Coordinates of C-alpha atoms in Angstrom, one line a residue:
M1 CA -28.3 -20.3 -60.0
S2 CA -28.6 -16.9 -59.4
T3 CA -26.6 -15.4 -57.7
L4 CA -28.7 -15.1 -54.2
D5 CA -29.0 -18.9 -54.2
Q6 CA -25.3 -19.2 -54.7
I7 CA -24.6 -17.2 -51.6
Q8 CA -28.0 -18.6 -49.1
R9 CA -26.1 -22.6 -49.9
L10 CA -22.5 -21.4 -49.7
T11 CA -23.7 -19.5 -46.4
K12 CA -25.0 -22.6 -45.5
A13 CA -22.4 -24.8 -45.8
I14 CA -19.9 -22.5 -44.7
V15 CA -22.1 -22.0 -41.6
L16 CA -21.7 -26.0 -40.9
I17 CA -17.8 -26.0 -41.7
N18 CA -17.0 -23.8 -39.3
F19 CA -19.5 -24.2 -36.2
S20 CA -18.9 -27.9 -36.7
F21 CA -20.8 -28.0 -32.5
L22 CA -24.6 -28.1 -34.9
R23 CA -23.6 -31.8 -36.2
F24 CA -23.7 -32.0 -32.4
R25 CA -28.3 -32.4 -33.5
H26 CA -27.2 -35.9 -35.4
R27 CA -24.9 -37.6 -32.3
L28 CA -27.9 -37.1 -30.0
K29 CA -30.1 -39.0 -32.9
K30 CA -27.4 -41.4 -32.8
D31 CA -26.1 -41.8 -29.4
R32 CA -29.0 -40.2 -27.3
L33 CA -28.7 -38.7 -24.6
N34 CA -25.5 -40.6 -23.1
V35 CA -23.7 -39.9 -19.7
D36 CA -21.4 -37.6 -21.6
T37 CA -24.2 -35.9 -23.2
M38 CA -25.5 -35.1 -20.0
V39 CA -22.6 -33.9 -18.2
F40 CA -21.5 -31.4 -21.0
L41 CA -25.2 -30.1 -21.1
M42 CA -25.3 -29.4 -17.9
I43 CA -22.0 -27.4 -17.6
V44 CA -22.6 -25.6 -20.6
T45 CA -25.8 -24.6 -19.2
S46 CA -24.6 -23.6 -15.6
I47 CA -21.7 -21.2 -17.3
G48 CA -24.0 -20.0 -19.4
G49 CA -26.5 -18.9 -16.8
L50 CA -23.4 -17.8 -14.8
L51 CA -22.6 -15.0 -17.2
I52 CA -25.9 -14.4 -18.0
S53 CA -26.4 -13.5 -14.7
F54 CA -23.3 -11.5 -14.2
Y55 CA -24.0 -9.5 -17.4
T56 CA -28.0 -8.5 -16.2
R57 CA -26.9 -7.3 -12.7
S58 CA -24.0 -4.9 -14.6
I59 CA -26.6 -3.6 -17.1
G60 CA -29.3 -3.1 -13.8
N61 CA -25.9 -1.0 -12.4
L62 CA -25.8 0.8 -15.0
Y63 CA -29.3 1.7 -15.8
Q64 CA -29.2 2.7 -12.5
Y65 CA -26.3 5.4 -12.7
F66 CA -28.2 6.6 -15.4
Q67 CA -31.2 7.0 -13.4
D68 CA -30.2 8.7 -10.4
A69 CA -28.0 11.0 -13.4
G70 CA -31.8 12.1 -14.9
M71 CA -30.4 11.0 -18.7
E72 CA -32.7 7.6 -18.4
P73 CA -33.1 8.6 -22.8
F74 CA -29.2 8.0 -23.2
F75 CA -28.8 4.5 -22.0
G76 CA -29.4 3.0 -24.9
G77 CA -26.7 5.2 -26.8
A78 CA -24.6 3.7 -24.1
V79 CA -25.2 0.2 -24.6
F80 CA -25.1 0.7 -28.4
W81 CA -21.7 2.0 -28.4
M82 CA -20.3 -0.1 -25.7
F83 CA -21.7 -3.0 -28.3
N84 CA -19.9 -1.8 -30.5
V85 CA -16.1 -1.9 -29.4
F86 CA -16.8 -5.5 -27.9
L87 CA -18.3 -6.5 -30.6
L88 CA -15.0 -4.9 -33.2
L89 CA -12.7 -6.9 -30.8
V90 CA -14.0 -10.4 -30.7
G91 CA -15.8 -10.0 -34.6
S92 CA -11.4 -9.0 -35.4
F93 CA -11.0 -12.4 -33.9
F94 CA -13.5 -14.6 -35.8
I95 CA -13.0 -12.9 -39.3
L96 CA -9.5 -13.2 -38.4
H97 CA -10.0 -17.4 -38.8
L98 CA -12.8 -17.2 -41.6
F99 CA -11.5 -15.3 -44.4
C100 CA -7.7 -15.9 -43.6
F101 CA -7.1 -19.9 -41.7
S102 CA -10.8 -21.3 -42.0
K103 CA -10.1 -25.1 -43.4
D104 CA -12.9 -24.7 -45.6
S105 CA -10.3 -22.2 -48.2
V106 CA -9.1 -25.3 -49.2
G107 CA -12.4 -26.7 -51.3
L108 CA -14.5 -23.4 -52.7
F109 CA -11.9 -21.0 -53.9
Y110 CA -11.4 -24.0 -56.6
L111 CA -15.5 -23.5 -56.9
P112 CA -16.0 -22.2 -59.4
L113 CA -18.0 -18.8 -58.1
R114 CA -17.1 -15.0 -58.3
P115 CA -15.2 -14.0 -56.0
E116 CA -17.1 -11.5 -54.3
V117 CA -20.1 -14.3 -54.0
L118 CA -18.1 -16.3 -51.9
L119 CA -16.3 -13.3 -50.2
F120 CA -19.6 -12.1 -48.7
S121 CA -21.5 -15.6 -48.0
K122 CA -18.5 -15.5 -45.9
L123 CA -19.4 -12.3 -44.1
L124 CA -23.0 -13.1 -44.1
V125 CA -21.5 -16.0 -41.4
A126 CA -19.9 -13.6 -39.6
M127 CA -22.6 -11.0 -38.8
L128 CA -24.8 -14.0 -38.4
L129 CA -22.2 -14.9 -34.7
G130 CA -23.0 -10.7 -34.7
Y131 CA -26.7 -11.1 -34.6
V132 CA -26.4 -14.0 -32.0
L133 CA -24.3 -11.7 -29.4
A134 CA -26.2 -8.6 -30.1
F135 CA -29.6 -10.8 -29.1
L136 CA -28.1 -11.6 -26.0
L137 CA -26.2 -8.5 -25.2
L138 CA -28.7 -6.0 -26.5
V139 CA -32.2 -7.5 -25.9
P140 CA -31.9 -7.6 -21.7
P141 CA -31.2 -3.5 -21.4
F142 CA -33.9 -3.2 -23.8
I143 CA -36.2 -4.8 -22.1
L144 CA -35.0 -3.0 -19.1
Y145 CA -35.7 0.2 -20.2
A146 CA -38.7 -0.9 -21.9
L147 CA -40.2 -1.8 -18.3
D148 CA -40.0 1.8 -17.3
H149 CA -40.6 3.4 -21.2
F150 CA -42.4 1.4 -23.3
S151 CA -44.1 2.4 -26.4
A152 CA -44.7 1.3 -30.1
G153 CA -41.6 3.4 -31.6
L154 CA -39.1 1.7 -28.8
L155 CA -40.2 -1.3 -29.7
A156 CA -38.9 0.0 -33.6
A157 CA -36.2 1.8 -32.3
A158 CA -34.7 -1.2 -30.4
F159 CA -35.5 -4.1 -33.3
A160 CA -33.7 -1.7 -36.2
L161 CA -30.4 -0.9 -33.6
I162 CA -30.6 -5.1 -32.7
L163 CA -30.6 -5.9 -37.0
L164 CA -27.8 -3.2 -37.9
S165 CA -25.7 -2.9 -35.1
P166 CA -23.2 -5.9 -36.6
I167 CA -22.8 -4.0 -40.1
M168 CA -20.9 -2.0 -40.4
P169 CA -17.9 -3.5 -37.2
L170 CA -17.9 -6.6 -39.2
T171 CA -18.3 -4.6 -43.1
V172 CA -14.8 -2.7 -41.8
L173 CA -13.7 -6.0 -40.2
G174 CA -14.1 -8.0 -43.7
G175 CA -12.8 -5.5 -45.5
I176 CA -9.4 -5.7 -44.0
A177 CA -9.3 -9.2 -44.8
L178 CA -9.4 -8.7 -48.4
L179 CA -7.2 -6.1 -48.8
A180 CA -4.6 -8.1 -46.1
L181 CA -5.5 -11.4 -49.3
K182 CA -4.7 -9.0 -52.4
W183 CA -1.6 -7.9 -50.5
S184 CA -0.7 -12.1 -49.4
A185 CA -1.5 -12.8 -53.4
V186 CA 1.1 -9.5 -54.7
W187 CA 4.4 -10.1 -51.6
K188 CA 3.6 -13.3 -51.6
K189 CA 2.8 -13.4 -47.7
N190 CA 0.7 -14.6 -44.8
P191 CA -2.1 -12.9 -45.4
G192 CA -3.8 -13.8 -41.3
W193 CA -0.8 -11.4 -40.2
M194 CA -1.0 -8.6 -42.1
A195 CA -4.8 -9.0 -41.4
A196 CA -3.6 -9.0 -38.5
A197 CA -2.0 -6.2 -37.9
G198 CA -4.6 -4.4 -39.6
Y199 CA -6.7 -4.9 -37.2
L200 CA -4.3 -3.7 -34.0
L201 CA -3.7 -0.8 -36.4
L202 CA -7.6 0.1 -35.8
L203 CA -8.5 -0.6 -32.7
A204 CA -5.2 1.7 -31.1
F205 CA -6.7 4.5 -34.0
T206 CA -11.0 3.4 -32.7
G207 CA -9.0 3.7 -29.0
G208 CA -7.0 6.8 -29.8
M209 CA -10.2 8.9 -31.0
T210 CA -12.1 8.0 -28.2
G211 CA -9.5 8.8 -25.7
R212 CA -9.6 12.3 -27.3
L213 CA -13.0 12.6 -27.6
L214 CA -13.7 11.9 -23.9
G215 CA -10.4 14.6 -23.4
G216 CA -10.3 13.2 -20.0
A217 CA -13.7 13.7 -18.5
T218 CA -15.8 12.6 -15.9
P219 CA -18.7 10.4 -16.9
E220 CA -20.8 13.5 -15.3
N221 CA -19.6 16.0 -17.6
G222 CA -20.2 13.6 -20.7
L223 CA -23.7 13.0 -19.4
A224 CA -23.9 16.7 -19.8
L225 CA -22.6 17.0 -22.8
L226 CA -25.1 14.1 -24.2
S227 CA -27.3 16.1 -23.0
R228 CA -27.7 19.3 -25.0
L229 CA -28.7 16.9 -28.2
E230 CA -32.1 16.7 -29.0
V231 CA -34.1 13.9 -30.4
H232 CA -34.6 14.3 -34.0
H233 CA -30.2 15.2 -33.9
Y234 CA -30.2 11.1 -32.5
G235 CA -32.9 10.4 -35.4
L236 CA -30.5 11.8 -38.4
M237 CA -27.7 9.8 -36.1
F238 CA -29.7 6.5 -36.9
L239 CA -30.5 7.9 -40.3
L240 CA -26.4 8.7 -41.0
Y241 CA -26.0 4.9 -39.3
F242 CA -28.7 3.0 -41.6
G243 CA -26.8 4.8 -44.8
L244 CA -23.1 4.6 -43.7
S245 CA -23.8 0.1 -43.5
G246 CA -25.6 0.2 -46.5
A247 CA -22.7 1.9 -48.4
A248 CA -20.7 0.2 -46.6
L249 CA -22.6 -3.6 -47.7
Y250 CA -22.0 -2.1 -51.1
L251 CA -18.5 -1.3 -50.8
F252 CA -17.7 -4.3 -49.6
W253 CA -19.2 -6.0 -52.6
H254 CA -17.1 -3.8 -55.0
M255 CA -13.8 -4.3 -53.4
G256 CA -14.2 -8.5 -53.8
C257 CA -15.0 -8.0 -58.1
R258 CA -12.3 -5.2 -57.9
L259 CA -9.6 -6.2 -56.1
F260 CA -9.8 -10.5 -57.4
P261 CA -10.8 -10.4 -61.2
D262 CA -9.3 -13.5 -61.4
G263 CA -10.3 -15.5 -58.9
L264 CA -9.1 -15.9 -55.0
T265 CA -5.7 -18.4 -54.8
L266 CA -4.6 -19.8 -52.2
F267 CA -1.2 -18.4 -50.0
V268 CA 1.6 -21.2 -49.6
Q269 CA 4.3 -21.3 -47.6
E270 CA 7.3 -21.5 -49.5
G271 CA 10.0 -21.7 -46.9
R272 CA 7.8 -25.6 -46.0
T273 CA 8.8 -26.8 -48.9
K274 CA 12.4 -25.6 -49.5
P275 CA 14.8 -28.1 -49.4
V276 CA 17.5 -28.2 -46.5
K277 CA 20.1 -25.8 -47.6
N278 CA 23.2 -28.2 -45.4
P279 CA 21.6 -31.5 -46.1
Q280 CA 25.4 -33.4 -44.1
R281 CA 24.9 -31.1 -41.1
M282 CA 25.3 -32.4 -37.7
F283 CA 22.1 -33.1 -35.9
A284 CA 22.1 -30.0 -32.5
K285 CA 23.6 -31.5 -29.6
R286 CA 20.9 -30.4 -27.4
H287 CA 18.9 -32.1 -24.6
P288 CA 15.6 -34.8 -25.5
L289 CA 13.5 -32.6 -23.4
L290 CA 14.6 -29.0 -24.6
S291 CA 14.2 -30.6 -28.3
C292 CA 10.7 -31.5 -27.1
F293 CA 10.2 -28.8 -25.1
Y294 CA 11.2 -26.7 -28.6
K295 CA 9.3 -29.3 -30.8
E296 CA 6.1 -28.0 -28.7
W297 CA 6.8 -24.1 -28.9
R298 CA 7.2 -24.8 -33.2
L299 CA 3.7 -26.8 -33.6
F300 CA 1.9 -24.2 -31.1
Y301 CA 3.0 -20.8 -32.2
R302 CA 3.5 -21.8 -36.3
E303 CA -0.7 -22.3 -35.8
P304 CA -2.4 -19.4 -36.1
I305 CA -5.7 -20.5 -34.0
Y306 CA -4.0 -22.4 -32.1
V307 CA -2.4 -18.9 -31.5
L308 CA -5.3 -16.8 -31.3
N309 CA -7.8 -19.2 -28.7
G310 CA -4.7 -19.9 -26.8
M311 CA -2.7 -16.5 -26.2
F312 CA -6.3 -13.9 -25.9
G313 CA -6.8 -15.3 -21.9
V314 CA -3.4 -14.6 -21.6
V315 CA -2.0 -11.0 -23.1
L316 CA -5.5 -9.9 -22.9
P317 CA -6.4 -9.0 -19.0
P318 CA -3.0 -7.7 -18.4
F319 CA -4.1 -4.8 -20.4
L320 CA -7.8 -5.0 -19.6
L321 CA -7.3 -3.9 -16.0
P322 CA -5.9 -0.6 -16.3
L323 CA -8.3 -0.1 -18.9
A324 CA -10.7 -0.7 -16.5
F325 CA -9.6 1.4 -13.7
R326 CA -8.6 4.4 -16.2
F327 CA -12.8 3.9 -17.0
S328 CA -14.2 3.2 -13.4
A329 CA -11.9 5.9 -11.9
S330 CA -11.1 9.7 -11.9
G331 CA -7.1 10.5 -11.9
S332 CA -7.0 11.7 -7.8
E333 CA -8.4 7.8 -7.4
L334 CA -6.5 6.3 -9.5
E335 CA -3.5 8.3 -7.5
G336 CA -5.2 7.2 -4.5
I337 CA -5.2 4.3 -5.0
R338 CA -1.0 4.2 -6.2
R339 CA -0.3 5.8 -2.7
M340 CA -1.8 3.3 -0.7
V341 CA -0.1 0.6 -2.4
V342 CA 3.1 1.5 -0.7
Q343 CA 1.8 2.4 2.6
E344 CA 2.6 -0.3 4.8
R345 CA -0.3 -1.2 6.5
F346 CA -2.1 -1.6 3.4
S347 CA 1.0 -3.9 1.4
F348 CA 0.1 -7.2 2.1
M349 CA -3.8 -6.7 1.5
A350 CA -2.3 -5.0 -1.9
T351 CA 0.1 -7.5 -2.3
V352 CA -2.5 -10.7 -2.3
L353 CA -4.9 -8.1 -4.4
A354 CA -2.4 -8.6 -7.2
L355 CA -1.6 -11.8 -6.8
A356 CA -5.7 -12.8 -7.0
I357 CA -5.6 -11.3 -10.4
V358 CA -3.0 -13.5 -10.8
V359 CA -4.5 -16.1 -10.0
I360 CA -8.1 -16.2 -11.9
T361 CA -6.4 -14.5 -14.5
S362 CA -4.1 -17.4 -15.0
G363 CA -6.9 -19.9 -14.4
F364 CA -8.4 -19.6 -17.3
N365 CA -6.0 -20.4 -19.4
V366 CA -6.2 -23.1 -22.2
V367 CA -3.2 -23.9 -23.6
A368 CA -2.5 -26.8 -20.8
S369 CA -6.4 -28.5 -20.9
S370 CA -5.7 -28.9 -24.6
S371 CA -2.2 -30.5 -25.0
V372 CA -2.6 -33.5 -25.9
S373 CA -6.2 -33.0 -27.7
R374 CA -4.2 -30.9 -30.1
E375 CA -2.4 -33.5 -31.5
G376 CA -5.4 -34.9 -33.2
S377 CA -4.9 -37.9 -35.3
H378 CA -1.1 -37.6 -34.9
F379 CA -0.9 -38.5 -31.9
W380 CA 0.2 -41.5 -32.6
L381 CA 3.7 -40.4 -33.2
C382 CA 4.4 -39.7 -29.7
R383 CA 5.6 -43.0 -29.5
L384 CA 8.0 -43.1 -32.0
I385 CA 9.8 -40.1 -30.4
P386 CA 12.9 -41.6 -28.2
L387 CA 11.5 -40.1 -25.3
P388 CA 9.5 -41.3 -22.5
Y389 CA 5.9 -40.6 -23.4
E390 CA 5.4 -39.1 -19.5
K391 CA 8.3 -36.7 -20.3
Q392 CA 7.2 -35.7 -23.2
I393 CA 3.8 -34.8 -21.5
L394 CA 5.7 -33.1 -18.6
T395 CA 6.9 -30.8 -21.4
K396 CA 4.1 -30.3 -22.5
A397 CA 3.1 -29.2 -19.0
A398 CA 6.5 -27.4 -18.8
F399 CA 5.1 -25.2 -22.2
A400 CA 2.1 -24.2 -21.0
T401 CA 3.6 -22.8 -17.5
V402 CA 5.7 -20.8 -19.9
A403 CA 3.1 -19.6 -22.3
S404 CA 0.8 -18.4 -18.6
G405 CA 4.4 -17.5 -17.4
I406 CA 4.0 -14.5 -20.4
G407 CA 0.5 -13.3 -18.3
L408 CA 1.9 -13.1 -15.2
L409 CA 5.5 -11.4 -16.3
L410 CA 2.2 -8.5 -18.2
N411 CA 0.9 -8.2 -15.2
C412 CA 3.8 -7.6 -13.2
F413 CA 4.7 -5.0 -15.5
I414 CA 1.4 -3.5 -15.2
F415 CA 0.7 -4.0 -11.3
M416 CA 5.3 -2.1 -11.2
L417 CA 4.4 0.6 -14.5
Y418 CA 0.6 1.6 -13.4
F419 CA -0.4 0.4 -10.1
G420 CA 3.5 2.2 -8.4
Y421 CA 4.0 -2.1 -6.8
R422 CA 7.0 -1.9 -5.0
L423 CA 9.8 -4.6 -5.7
H424 CA 9.2 -6.9 -2.9
Q425 CA 6.3 -7.1 -3.4
I426 CA 5.9 -8.3 -7.2
L427 CA 9.0 -10.6 -6.7
I428 CA 6.0 -12.4 -4.3
V429 CA 3.2 -12.1 -6.7
G430 CA 5.7 -13.5 -9.4
I431 CA 7.3 -16.6 -7.6
I432 CA 3.7 -17.1 -6.1
G433 CA 1.7 -16.8 -9.0
L434 CA 4.9 -19.1 -11.2
L435 CA 3.6 -21.6 -8.3
F436 CA 0.3 -21.8 -9.3
C437 CA 0.6 -21.2 -13.1
L438 CA 2.5 -24.6 -12.8
A439 CA -0.3 -25.9 -10.8
W440 CA -2.8 -24.6 -14.0
S441 CA -0.6 -26.2 -15.8
A442 CA -0.3 -29.5 -14.5
L443 CA -4.1 -29.6 -13.1
G444 CA -5.6 -28.8 -16.7
I445 CA -2.7 -31.4 -18.7
L446 CA -4.1 -34.2 -16.3
I447 CA -7.3 -33.8 -17.1
D448 CA -6.6 -33.0 -21.1
V449 CA -4.6 -37.0 -20.9
L450 CA -6.9 -38.5 -19.4
H451 CA -9.4 -38.3 -22.1
P452 CA -7.4 -36.2 -25.4
K453 CA -10.5 -35.1 -27.8
L454 CA -7.8 -36.6 -30.6
D455 CA -11.3 -36.9 -33.2
W456 CA -11.7 -32.8 -35.0
V457 CA -11.7 -32.1 -37.9
N458 CA -10.9 -27.9 -37.6
R459 CA -8.4 -27.0 -35.0
S460 CA -10.8 -24.8 -33.7
E461 CA -12.4 -27.7 -32.1
A462 CA -9.5 -29.0 -30.2
V463 CA -9.6 -26.3 -27.9
K464 CA -13.1 -24.1 -28.9
Q465 CA -14.9 -27.5 -28.4
N466 CA -13.3 -29.4 -26.2
I467 CA -15.2 -30.1 -23.1
N468 CA -11.9 -31.0 -21.3
V469 CA -11.0 -26.6 -21.1
I470 CA -14.6 -26.4 -19.5
L471 CA -13.9 -29.0 -17.0
A472 CA -10.6 -27.6 -16.3
I473 CA -11.4 -24.1 -15.8
L474 CA -14.5 -25.9 -13.4
L475 CA -11.5 -27.5 -11.7
N476 CA -9.4 -24.0 -10.6
A477 CA -12.3 -21.8 -10.2
L478 CA -13.0 -24.6 -7.4
V479 CA -9.3 -24.6 -6.3
I480 CA -10.0 -20.2 -6.0
G481 CA -12.9 -20.9 -4.2
L482 CA -11.1 -22.7 -1.4
Y483 CA -8.4 -20.7 -1.1
Y484 CA -10.7 -17.5 -0.5
V485 CA -12.3 -19.2 2.1
W486 CA -8.9 -20.3 3.5
L487 CA -7.5 -16.5 3.1
N488 CA -11.5 -15.5 4.9
F489 CA -10.7 -17.7 7.4
A490 CA -6.7 -16.7 8.1
L491 CA -7.2 -13.7 8.1
S492 CA -10.5 -13.7 10.7
N493 CA -8.1 -15.1 13.0
N494 CA -5.6 -12.2 12.6
W495 CA -2.8 -15.0 11.4
N496 CA 0.8 -13.6 10.9
E497 CA 1.0 -11.9 7.3
K498 CA 4.0 -14.2 6.5
L499 CA 3.0 -17.4 7.8
I500 CA -0.3 -16.9 5.3
L501 CA 2.4 -16.5 2.2
A502 CA 4.2 -19.7 3.5
G503 CA 0.7 -21.1 3.4
I504 CA -0.2 -20.0 0.5
A505 CA 3.4 -20.9 -1.2
A506 CA 4.0 -24.0 0.9
S507 CA 0.0 -25.8 -0.3
V508 CA 0.1 -24.4 -4.3
S509 CA 3.2 -26.8 -4.5
L510 CA 2.1 -29.8 -3.3
L511 CA -0.8 -29.2 -5.3
S512 CA 1.5 -28.9 -8.2
A513 CA 4.0 -31.6 -7.3
A514 CA 0.6 -33.7 -6.9
A515 CA -1.2 -33.4 -10.7
L516 CA 2.7 -34.0 -11.7
Q517 CA 2.9 -37.6 -10.2
G518 CA -1.0 -38.1 -11.5
I519 CA 0.7 -37.1 -14.6
I520 CA 3.1 -39.5 -14.2
M521 CA 0.9 -42.7 -12.8
V522 CA -1.7 -41.5 -15.8
C523 CA 0.9 -42.4 -18.2
R524 CA 2.6 -45.3 -17.1
R525 CA -1.3 -46.7 -16.8
Q526 CA -1.8 -45.7 -20.4
E527 CA 1.7 -47.0 -21.8
R528 CA 1.1 -50.9 -19.5
N529 CA -2.5 -50.7 -21.7
R530 CA -1.0 -49.9 -25.0
A531 CA 1.6 -52.6 -24.6
Q532 CA -0.7 -55.3 -23.5
I533 CA -2.7 -54.6 -27.6
P534 CA -1.2 -57.4 -29.6

């Protein structure tokens, strides 16, 4: 079998293993279109349509900005740069999963294949994801630009940019993953954490270099700098990018040959197979609820797949908030925002705005709505734990609240240190935000405990391909919309500020209590149904 045939077959196998939703076509042939399938398709279509509509409007506003500045030819370059930065961020998570934590390695590493063939096939799978993102994110701005400047040359340039766009960033990320796999074989360390550290350094270096190139310049100064470039300069830059992409692919193949001359090896956590040093040590006298919470904590954070998918929405938004203000507001405008925050007449609205950001970002936390589903085939062990079933589920709600509280704490630090919020404003945001974290966690677990997704092959399916996660996000969005309508009504009728905050706190406390009581009722009903089974 030739090398190209091996790469083709391996790429297909890896795609089917890591993109399990592609097996959905078999379910359609087997079960036809049942109610669950139709609901799932409607939800995915609605969310996808909303996201595409929002992205199209944002691109339209950006194009209008370039038109007003008289810099329309540079619109495509700006979009291409933003796409590469986004792909570098998203691709780091996917390549980290694909090269270091994917379950296909258990079987594929032992096949009689050359290491460079297997590794290059994994890189091609990552590029397929990159081309999907390129089609979704680059085609709309190019169509928008072509409406006013259509030509055959523009069509060829757009096609070439889409074809080349995923190669360079994903190949660089793949090269870092290869180095992590090599170092893990030498130092006997987990390659995932080593690759994650390399990606963080790469992102920090990229952000630092971008900041130095911008040098605090305003967008108008940046556009003036671009206007000095001629058309042939962009042609040379395109040829240089094409050459670097080809060189990166060759270097990746060469690294696979040189770094692994004896084949690939799987990393084994030696600490899990070592015997207990002191087997006669007495059990720790810990409260059962604390023991269950500690078990939930260890099970979650020892699986990098859960950490990457669950904590992504918790940790990332607090750091994106100041970054968004940095690129959308100049220094003087930011100082104006800070002065406005501490003024007495704007203090309440600034507090409500910060609380809204905290509530919205915490509502997209997927830790709670997948907590029961993550048990998978080991769910039956819950019946052996000497603790009532409803208390085990309530412990999961407590853990999800703590995980969401990490993002709340980071947001509070950002509001205090970056925007200059006062201590009493931070206390209000922290207390009410923690109540919302509890409410979102309770609602997510209530949805997940009703119909948990226990039948999965890859751990990422319990989070990424779980309909309970989507339903929980939609329910949280509905609750946020109701609070927005109520807050609009209260402000239009000049309600007292303290009364508004007390009403929000009281209502979200009742919502949390109702959701927790619902969890207890569902768990007790499920226990009664299990007891009736012979």
